[in-house]
Short mmCIF file of C-alpha atoms in Angstrom, two decimals:
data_model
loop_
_atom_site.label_atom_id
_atom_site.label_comp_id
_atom_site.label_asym_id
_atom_site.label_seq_id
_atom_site.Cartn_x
_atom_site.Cartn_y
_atom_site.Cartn_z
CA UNK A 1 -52.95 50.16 141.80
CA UNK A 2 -54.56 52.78 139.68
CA UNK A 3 -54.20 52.29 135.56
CA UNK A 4 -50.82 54.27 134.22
CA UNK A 5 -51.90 57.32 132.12
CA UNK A 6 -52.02 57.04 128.24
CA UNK A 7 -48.99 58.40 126.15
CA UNK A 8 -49.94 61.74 124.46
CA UNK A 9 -50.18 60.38 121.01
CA UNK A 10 -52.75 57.81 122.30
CA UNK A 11 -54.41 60.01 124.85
CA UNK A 12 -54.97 62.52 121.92
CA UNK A 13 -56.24 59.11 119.59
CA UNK A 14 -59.03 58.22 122.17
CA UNK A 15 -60.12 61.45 121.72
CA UNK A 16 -60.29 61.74 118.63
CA UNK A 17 -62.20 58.46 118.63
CA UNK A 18 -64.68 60.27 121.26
CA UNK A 19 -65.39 63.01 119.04
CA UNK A 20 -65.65 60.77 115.97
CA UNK A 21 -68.76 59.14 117.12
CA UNK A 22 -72.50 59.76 116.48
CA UNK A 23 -75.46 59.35 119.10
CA UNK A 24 -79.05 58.71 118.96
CA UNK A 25 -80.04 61.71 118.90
CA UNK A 26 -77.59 63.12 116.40
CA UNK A 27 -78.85 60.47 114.13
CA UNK A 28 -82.34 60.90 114.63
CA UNK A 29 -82.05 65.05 114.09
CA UNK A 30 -80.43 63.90 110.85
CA UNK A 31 -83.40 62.16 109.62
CA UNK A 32 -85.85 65.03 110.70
CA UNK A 33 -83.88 67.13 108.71
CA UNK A 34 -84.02 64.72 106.05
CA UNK A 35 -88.16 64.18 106.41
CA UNK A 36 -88.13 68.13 106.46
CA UNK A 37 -86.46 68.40 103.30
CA UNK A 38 -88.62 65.31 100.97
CA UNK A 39 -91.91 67.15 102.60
CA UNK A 40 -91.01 70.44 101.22
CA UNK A 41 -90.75 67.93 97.71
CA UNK A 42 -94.47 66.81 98.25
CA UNK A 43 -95.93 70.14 99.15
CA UNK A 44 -94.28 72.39 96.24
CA UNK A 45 -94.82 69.60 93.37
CA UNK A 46 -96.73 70.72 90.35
CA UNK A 47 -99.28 67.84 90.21
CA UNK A 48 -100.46 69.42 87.02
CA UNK A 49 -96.71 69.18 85.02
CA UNK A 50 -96.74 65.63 86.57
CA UNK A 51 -99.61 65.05 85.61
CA UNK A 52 -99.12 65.49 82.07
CA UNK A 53 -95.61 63.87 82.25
CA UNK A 54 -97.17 60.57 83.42
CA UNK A 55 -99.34 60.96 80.33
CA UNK A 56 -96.45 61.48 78.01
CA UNK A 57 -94.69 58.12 79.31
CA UNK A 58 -97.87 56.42 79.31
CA UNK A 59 -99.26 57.51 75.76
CA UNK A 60 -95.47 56.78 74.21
CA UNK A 61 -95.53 54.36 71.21
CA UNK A 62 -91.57 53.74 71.20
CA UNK A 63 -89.20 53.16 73.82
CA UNK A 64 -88.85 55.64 76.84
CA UNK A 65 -84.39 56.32 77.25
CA UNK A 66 -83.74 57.52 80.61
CA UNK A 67 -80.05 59.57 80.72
CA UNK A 68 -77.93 61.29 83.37
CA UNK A 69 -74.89 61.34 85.01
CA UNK A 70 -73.19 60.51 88.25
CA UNK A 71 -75.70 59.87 90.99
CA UNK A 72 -78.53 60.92 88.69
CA UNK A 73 -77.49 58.48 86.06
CA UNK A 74 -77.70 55.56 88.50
CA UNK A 75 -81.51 56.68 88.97
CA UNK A 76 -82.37 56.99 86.06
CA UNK A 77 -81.06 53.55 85.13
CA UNK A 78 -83.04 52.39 88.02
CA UNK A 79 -86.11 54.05 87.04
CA UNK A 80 -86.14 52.63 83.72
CA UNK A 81 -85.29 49.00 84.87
CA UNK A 82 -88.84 49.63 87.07
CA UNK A 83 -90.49 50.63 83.82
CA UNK A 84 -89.32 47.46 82.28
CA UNK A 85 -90.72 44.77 85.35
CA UNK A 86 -93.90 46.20 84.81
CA UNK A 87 -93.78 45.62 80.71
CA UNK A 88 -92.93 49.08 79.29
CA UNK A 89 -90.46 49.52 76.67
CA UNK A 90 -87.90 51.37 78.53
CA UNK A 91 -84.04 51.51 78.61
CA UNK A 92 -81.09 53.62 80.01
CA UNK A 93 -78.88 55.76 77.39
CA UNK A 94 -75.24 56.49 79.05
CA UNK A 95 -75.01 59.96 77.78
CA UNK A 96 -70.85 59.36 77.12
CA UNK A 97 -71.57 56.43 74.62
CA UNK A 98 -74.38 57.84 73.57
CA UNK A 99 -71.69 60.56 71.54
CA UNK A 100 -69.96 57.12 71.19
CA UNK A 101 -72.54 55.15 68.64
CA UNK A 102 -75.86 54.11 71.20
CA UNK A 103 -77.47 56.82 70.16
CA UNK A 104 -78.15 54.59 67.33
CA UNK A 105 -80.94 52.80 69.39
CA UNK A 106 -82.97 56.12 69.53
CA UNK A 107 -85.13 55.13 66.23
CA UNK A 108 -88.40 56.87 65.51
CA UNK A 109 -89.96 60.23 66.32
CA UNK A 110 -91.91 58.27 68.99
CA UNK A 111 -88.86 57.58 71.41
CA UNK A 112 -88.70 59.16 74.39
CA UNK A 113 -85.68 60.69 76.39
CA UNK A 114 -86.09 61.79 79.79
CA UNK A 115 -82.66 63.89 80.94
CA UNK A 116 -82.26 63.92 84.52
CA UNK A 117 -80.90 66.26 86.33
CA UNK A 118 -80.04 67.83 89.50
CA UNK A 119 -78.73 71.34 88.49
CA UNK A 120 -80.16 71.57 84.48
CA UNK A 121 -76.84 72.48 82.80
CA UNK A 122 -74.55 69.14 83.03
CA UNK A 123 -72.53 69.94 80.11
CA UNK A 124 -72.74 65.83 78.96
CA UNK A 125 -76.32 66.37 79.04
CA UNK A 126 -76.05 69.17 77.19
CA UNK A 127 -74.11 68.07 74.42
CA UNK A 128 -76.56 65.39 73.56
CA UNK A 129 -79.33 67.42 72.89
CA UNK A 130 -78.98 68.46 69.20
CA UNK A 131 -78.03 64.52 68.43
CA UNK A 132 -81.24 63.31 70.15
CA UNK A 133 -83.38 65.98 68.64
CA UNK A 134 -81.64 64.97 64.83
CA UNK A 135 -82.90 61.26 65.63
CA UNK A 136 -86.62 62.83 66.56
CA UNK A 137 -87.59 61.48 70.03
CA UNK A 138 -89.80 63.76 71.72
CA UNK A 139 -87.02 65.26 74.71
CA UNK A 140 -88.17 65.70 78.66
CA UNK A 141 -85.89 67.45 81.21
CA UNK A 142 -87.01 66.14 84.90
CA UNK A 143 -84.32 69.01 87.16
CA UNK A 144 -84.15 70.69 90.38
CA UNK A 145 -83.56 73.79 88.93
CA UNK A 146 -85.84 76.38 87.48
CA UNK A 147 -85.12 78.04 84.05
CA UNK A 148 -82.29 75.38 83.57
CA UNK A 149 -80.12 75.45 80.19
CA UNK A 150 -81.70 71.54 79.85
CA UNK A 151 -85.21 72.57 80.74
CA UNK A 152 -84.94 75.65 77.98
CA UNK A 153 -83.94 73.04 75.46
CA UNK A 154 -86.49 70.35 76.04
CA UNK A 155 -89.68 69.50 74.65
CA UNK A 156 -90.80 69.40 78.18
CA UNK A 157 -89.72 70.40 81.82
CA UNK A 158 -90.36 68.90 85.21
CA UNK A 159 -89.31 70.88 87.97
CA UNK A 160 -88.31 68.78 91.40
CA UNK A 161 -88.77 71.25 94.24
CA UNK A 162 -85.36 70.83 96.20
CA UNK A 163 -85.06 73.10 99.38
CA UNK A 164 -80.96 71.74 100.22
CA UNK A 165 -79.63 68.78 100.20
CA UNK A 166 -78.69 66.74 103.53
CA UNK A 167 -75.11 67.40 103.39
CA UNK A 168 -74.15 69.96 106.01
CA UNK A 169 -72.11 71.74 102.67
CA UNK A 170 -75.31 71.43 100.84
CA UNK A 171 -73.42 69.89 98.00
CA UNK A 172 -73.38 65.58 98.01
CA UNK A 173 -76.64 64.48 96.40
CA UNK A 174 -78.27 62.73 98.93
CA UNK A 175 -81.93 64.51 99.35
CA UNK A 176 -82.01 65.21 95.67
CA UNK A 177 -81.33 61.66 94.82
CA UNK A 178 -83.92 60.40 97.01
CA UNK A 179 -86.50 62.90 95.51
CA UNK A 180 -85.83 62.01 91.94
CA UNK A 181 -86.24 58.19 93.18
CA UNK A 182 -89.43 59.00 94.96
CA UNK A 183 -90.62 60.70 91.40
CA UNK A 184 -89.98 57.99 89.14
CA UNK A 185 -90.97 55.38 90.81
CA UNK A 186 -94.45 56.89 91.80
CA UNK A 187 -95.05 57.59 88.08
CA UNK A 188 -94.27 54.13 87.34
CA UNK A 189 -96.87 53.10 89.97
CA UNK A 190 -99.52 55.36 88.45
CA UNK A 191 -98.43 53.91 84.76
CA UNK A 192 -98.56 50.44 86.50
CA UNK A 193 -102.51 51.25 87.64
CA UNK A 194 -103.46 53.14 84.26
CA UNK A 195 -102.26 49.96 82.40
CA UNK A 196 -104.47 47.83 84.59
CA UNK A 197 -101.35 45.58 85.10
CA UNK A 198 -102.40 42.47 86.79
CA UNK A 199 -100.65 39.89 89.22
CA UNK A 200 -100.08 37.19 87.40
CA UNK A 201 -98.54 39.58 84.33
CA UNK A 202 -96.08 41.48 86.88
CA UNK A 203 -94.90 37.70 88.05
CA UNK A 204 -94.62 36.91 84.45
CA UNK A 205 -91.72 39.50 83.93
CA UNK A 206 -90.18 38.07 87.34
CA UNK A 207 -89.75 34.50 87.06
CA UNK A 208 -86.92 33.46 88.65
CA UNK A 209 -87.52 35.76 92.02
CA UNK A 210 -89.44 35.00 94.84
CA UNK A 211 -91.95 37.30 93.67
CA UNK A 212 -92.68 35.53 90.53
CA UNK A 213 -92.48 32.31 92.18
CA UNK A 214 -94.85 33.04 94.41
CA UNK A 215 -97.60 34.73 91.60
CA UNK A 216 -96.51 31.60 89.37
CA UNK A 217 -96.25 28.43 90.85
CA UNK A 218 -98.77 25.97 91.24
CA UNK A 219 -98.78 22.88 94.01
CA UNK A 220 -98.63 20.87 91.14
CA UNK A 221 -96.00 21.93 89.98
CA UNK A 222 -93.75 21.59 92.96
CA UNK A 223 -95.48 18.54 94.34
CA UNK A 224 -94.30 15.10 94.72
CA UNK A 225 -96.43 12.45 93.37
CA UNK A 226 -96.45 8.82 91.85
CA UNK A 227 -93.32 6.59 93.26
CA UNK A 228 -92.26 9.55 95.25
CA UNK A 229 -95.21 9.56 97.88
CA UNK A 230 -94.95 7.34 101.04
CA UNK A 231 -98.27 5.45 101.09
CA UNK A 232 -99.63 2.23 102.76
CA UNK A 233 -103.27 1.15 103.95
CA UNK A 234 -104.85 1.56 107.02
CA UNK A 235 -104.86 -2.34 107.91
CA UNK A 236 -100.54 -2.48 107.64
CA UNK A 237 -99.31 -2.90 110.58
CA UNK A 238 -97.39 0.24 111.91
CA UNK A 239 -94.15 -1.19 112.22
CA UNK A 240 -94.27 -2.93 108.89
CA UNK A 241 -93.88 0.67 107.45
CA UNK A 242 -91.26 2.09 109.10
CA UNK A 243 -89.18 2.00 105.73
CA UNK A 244 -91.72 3.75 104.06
CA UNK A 245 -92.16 5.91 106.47
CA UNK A 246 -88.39 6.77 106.48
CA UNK A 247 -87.06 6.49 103.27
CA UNK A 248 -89.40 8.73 100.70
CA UNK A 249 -88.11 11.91 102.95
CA UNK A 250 -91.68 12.99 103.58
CA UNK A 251 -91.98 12.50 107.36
CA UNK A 252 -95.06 10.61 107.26
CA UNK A 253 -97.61 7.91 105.78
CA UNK A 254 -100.28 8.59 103.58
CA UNK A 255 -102.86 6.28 104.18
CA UNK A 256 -105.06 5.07 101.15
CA UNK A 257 -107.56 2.58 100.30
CA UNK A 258 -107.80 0.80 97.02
CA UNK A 259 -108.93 2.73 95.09
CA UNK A 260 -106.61 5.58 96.52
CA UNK A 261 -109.01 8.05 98.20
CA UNK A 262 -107.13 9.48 101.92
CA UNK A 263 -107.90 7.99 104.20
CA UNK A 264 -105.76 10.02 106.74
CA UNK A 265 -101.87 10.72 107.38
CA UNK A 266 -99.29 9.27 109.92
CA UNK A 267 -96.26 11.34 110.72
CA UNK A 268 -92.96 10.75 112.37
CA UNK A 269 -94.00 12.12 115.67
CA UNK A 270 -97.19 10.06 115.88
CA UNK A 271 -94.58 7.29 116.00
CA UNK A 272 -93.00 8.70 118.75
CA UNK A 273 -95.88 9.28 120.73
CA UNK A 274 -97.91 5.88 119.79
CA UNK A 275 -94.38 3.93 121.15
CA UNK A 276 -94.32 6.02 123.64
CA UNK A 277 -97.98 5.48 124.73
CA UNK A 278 -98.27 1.92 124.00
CA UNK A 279 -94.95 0.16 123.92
CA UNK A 280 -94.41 -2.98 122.74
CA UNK A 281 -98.06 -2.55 121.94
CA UNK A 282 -97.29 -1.14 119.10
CA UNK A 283 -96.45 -4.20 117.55
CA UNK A 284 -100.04 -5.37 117.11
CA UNK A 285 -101.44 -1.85 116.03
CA UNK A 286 -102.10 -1.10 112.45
CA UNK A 287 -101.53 2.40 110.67
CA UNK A 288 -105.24 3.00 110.64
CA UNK A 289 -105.67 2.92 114.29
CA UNK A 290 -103.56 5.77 115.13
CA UNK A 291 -103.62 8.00 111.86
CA UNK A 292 -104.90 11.15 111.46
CA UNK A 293 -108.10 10.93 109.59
CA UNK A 294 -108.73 14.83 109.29
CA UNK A 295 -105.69 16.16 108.01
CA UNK A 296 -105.35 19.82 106.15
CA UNK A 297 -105.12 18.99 102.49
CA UNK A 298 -104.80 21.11 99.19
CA UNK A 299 -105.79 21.05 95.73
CA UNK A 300 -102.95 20.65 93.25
CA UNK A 301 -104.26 24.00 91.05
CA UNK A 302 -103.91 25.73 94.38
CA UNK A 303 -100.69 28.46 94.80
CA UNK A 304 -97.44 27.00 96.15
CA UNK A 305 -97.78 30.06 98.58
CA UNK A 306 -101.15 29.22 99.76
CA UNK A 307 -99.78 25.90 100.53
CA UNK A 308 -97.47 27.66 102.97
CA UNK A 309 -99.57 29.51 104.65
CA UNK A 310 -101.81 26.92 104.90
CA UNK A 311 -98.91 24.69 106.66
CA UNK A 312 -98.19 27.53 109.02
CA UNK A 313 -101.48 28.39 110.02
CA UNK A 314 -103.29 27.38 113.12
CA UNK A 315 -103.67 25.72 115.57
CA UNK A 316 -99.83 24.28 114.66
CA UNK A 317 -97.64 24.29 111.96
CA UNK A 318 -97.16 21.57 109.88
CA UNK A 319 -94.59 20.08 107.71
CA UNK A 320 -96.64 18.68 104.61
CA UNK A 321 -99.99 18.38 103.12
CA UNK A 322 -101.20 15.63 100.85
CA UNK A 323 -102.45 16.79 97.27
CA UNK A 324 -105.91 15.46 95.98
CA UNK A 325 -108.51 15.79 93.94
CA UNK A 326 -111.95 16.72 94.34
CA UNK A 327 -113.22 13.25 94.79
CA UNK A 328 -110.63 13.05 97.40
CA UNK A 329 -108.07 10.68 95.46
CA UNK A 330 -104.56 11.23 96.50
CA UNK A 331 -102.40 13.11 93.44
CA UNK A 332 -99.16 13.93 95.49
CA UNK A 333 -97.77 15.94 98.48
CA UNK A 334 -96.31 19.30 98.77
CA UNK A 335 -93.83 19.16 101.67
CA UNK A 336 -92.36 22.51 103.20
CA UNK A 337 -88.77 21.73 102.42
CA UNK A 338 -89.54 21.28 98.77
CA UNK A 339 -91.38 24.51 98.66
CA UNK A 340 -87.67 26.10 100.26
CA UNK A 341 -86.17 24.46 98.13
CA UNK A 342 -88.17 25.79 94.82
CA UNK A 343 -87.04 29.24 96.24
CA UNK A 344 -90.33 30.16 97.99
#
């Protein structure tokens, strides 16, 4: 039996539905369009205005405000709080409660407020001119629009060439968004460079992210060590240690002599395979018979992320490494889920 036909009202909904869709194709014309749009950006920037811009943030002795509203505001806030991981005294000024009192934290003739701006002549932006100027900070309008009322009033104009915006109306900021994030954050890259900004200072203002983690922490200082650490000789017998090797939450033995040099390691799955090779044989062998008397090691100054790329590396991944010192004596081991679990 063939299927009933569809009521009108539903009939007319599945075609709606049909026509409410978007392909491949559409999709991918859309982000030609958009590519099309941030090249005509690259190729009509003044490098020279830019230029001297990046200079001006670079050479300021105060703080540098970022302002704007709507979707402009939210990128300049974000441009600032890129300024600030790398160390630079930045901060956004909400151009409403600026009017409102926090104009207050503009201080000294050496502040800097960058306006951005899509069209130039947002009246809020406007109005906060004069009160900015009164306080002294030096004034930079950063707008899509030539011979702006903002541009006219500033110290200093940077024109963002803008050939339409995405939006088949040519009105939701969605191209000149992306080109005023593109801006900022490629000046903050060039300020990042000028001010020689090294590794271990960019993890320093990024602490608790993987990032910092990873630019920060030492084996040692994610390392278990002392009564933590799972170790026996080579002469105990192998299945005298099975509590040892199952209760510190290592996976394995690390095998010492007296003086606590490593000797080698014995894991959980050299267990499996020494029972399953020798049987009850296993009874009579000691630890030292079957360990692993080459294993990969690390130093405890080394990173916590070259320890886990040295667990994942070649031939086979492994699950810990044992910690010593140059003269080989064992300090500790680094395991991978306690490098997880410290986030990296």
């Amino acid at each position: 039996m063939g299927s009933l036909p569809l009521p009108p009202h539903e009939e007319e909904a599945e075609k709606k539905i049909d026509q409410d869709t978007i392909n491949q194709d559409d999709l991918l014309a859309l982000f030609k369009s958009q590519q099309k749009y941030l090249n005509h950006f690259f190729h009509h920037l003044d490098l020279a205005k830019t230029l001297a811009f990046t200079h001006t943030l670079l050479n300021a002795a105060g703080t540098i405000f970022f302002t704007g509203v709507g979707k402009s505001g939210f990128v300049a806030n974000k441009i600032s709080q890129t300024l600030v991981s790398l160390g630079v005294k930045s901060s956004f000024l909400s151009p409403l409660d600026a009017l409102h009192g926090d104009i207050g934290s503009l201080s000294s003739s050496s502040d800097i407020l960058v306006f951005l701006s899509k069209s130039g002549n947002t009246e809020e932006l406007l109005r906060l001119v004069p009160c900015a100027r009164a306080k002294g900070a030096y004034l930079v309008a950063v707008t899509s629009a030539e011979g702006s009322l903002l541009g006219g009033v500033c110290d200093m104009e940077v024109h963002l060439p803008l050939e339409r915006e995405l939006c088949p109306f040519d009105l939701a900021p969605v191209t000149s968004t992306a080109i005023q994030m593109v801006f900022g954050d490629t000046v903050a890259v060039a300020i990042m460079g000028a001010r020689k900004l090294t590794k271990e200072q960019y993890a320093a203002n990024h602490p608790a992210g993987r990032i910092g983690k990873s630019l920060i922490f030492k084996v040692k200082d994610v390392m278990k060590k002392q009564e933590e650490l799972p170790v026996c000789r080579e002469g105990d017998l192998i299945m005298d240690q099975l509590v040892e090797l199952t209760s510190k939450g290592c996976g394995c033995l690390l095998v010492i002599d007296d003086e606590y040099h490593l000797i080698g390691t014995f894991t959980d799955g050299d267990l499996r395979r020494t029972l399953k090779a020798s049987g009850e044989g296993i009874f009579k062998l000691t630890v030292g018979d079957m360990c692993n008397r080459s294993p990969r090691t690390i130093s405890p100054d080394a990173m916590a992320a070259e320890a886990m790329q040295k667990m994942e590396s070649p031939p086979s991944p492994v699950q810990f490494l044992p910690v010593i010192s140059q003269e080989n004596i064992l300090i500790g081991i680094v395991t991978l889920h306690g490098l997880v679990s410290a986030g990296l």
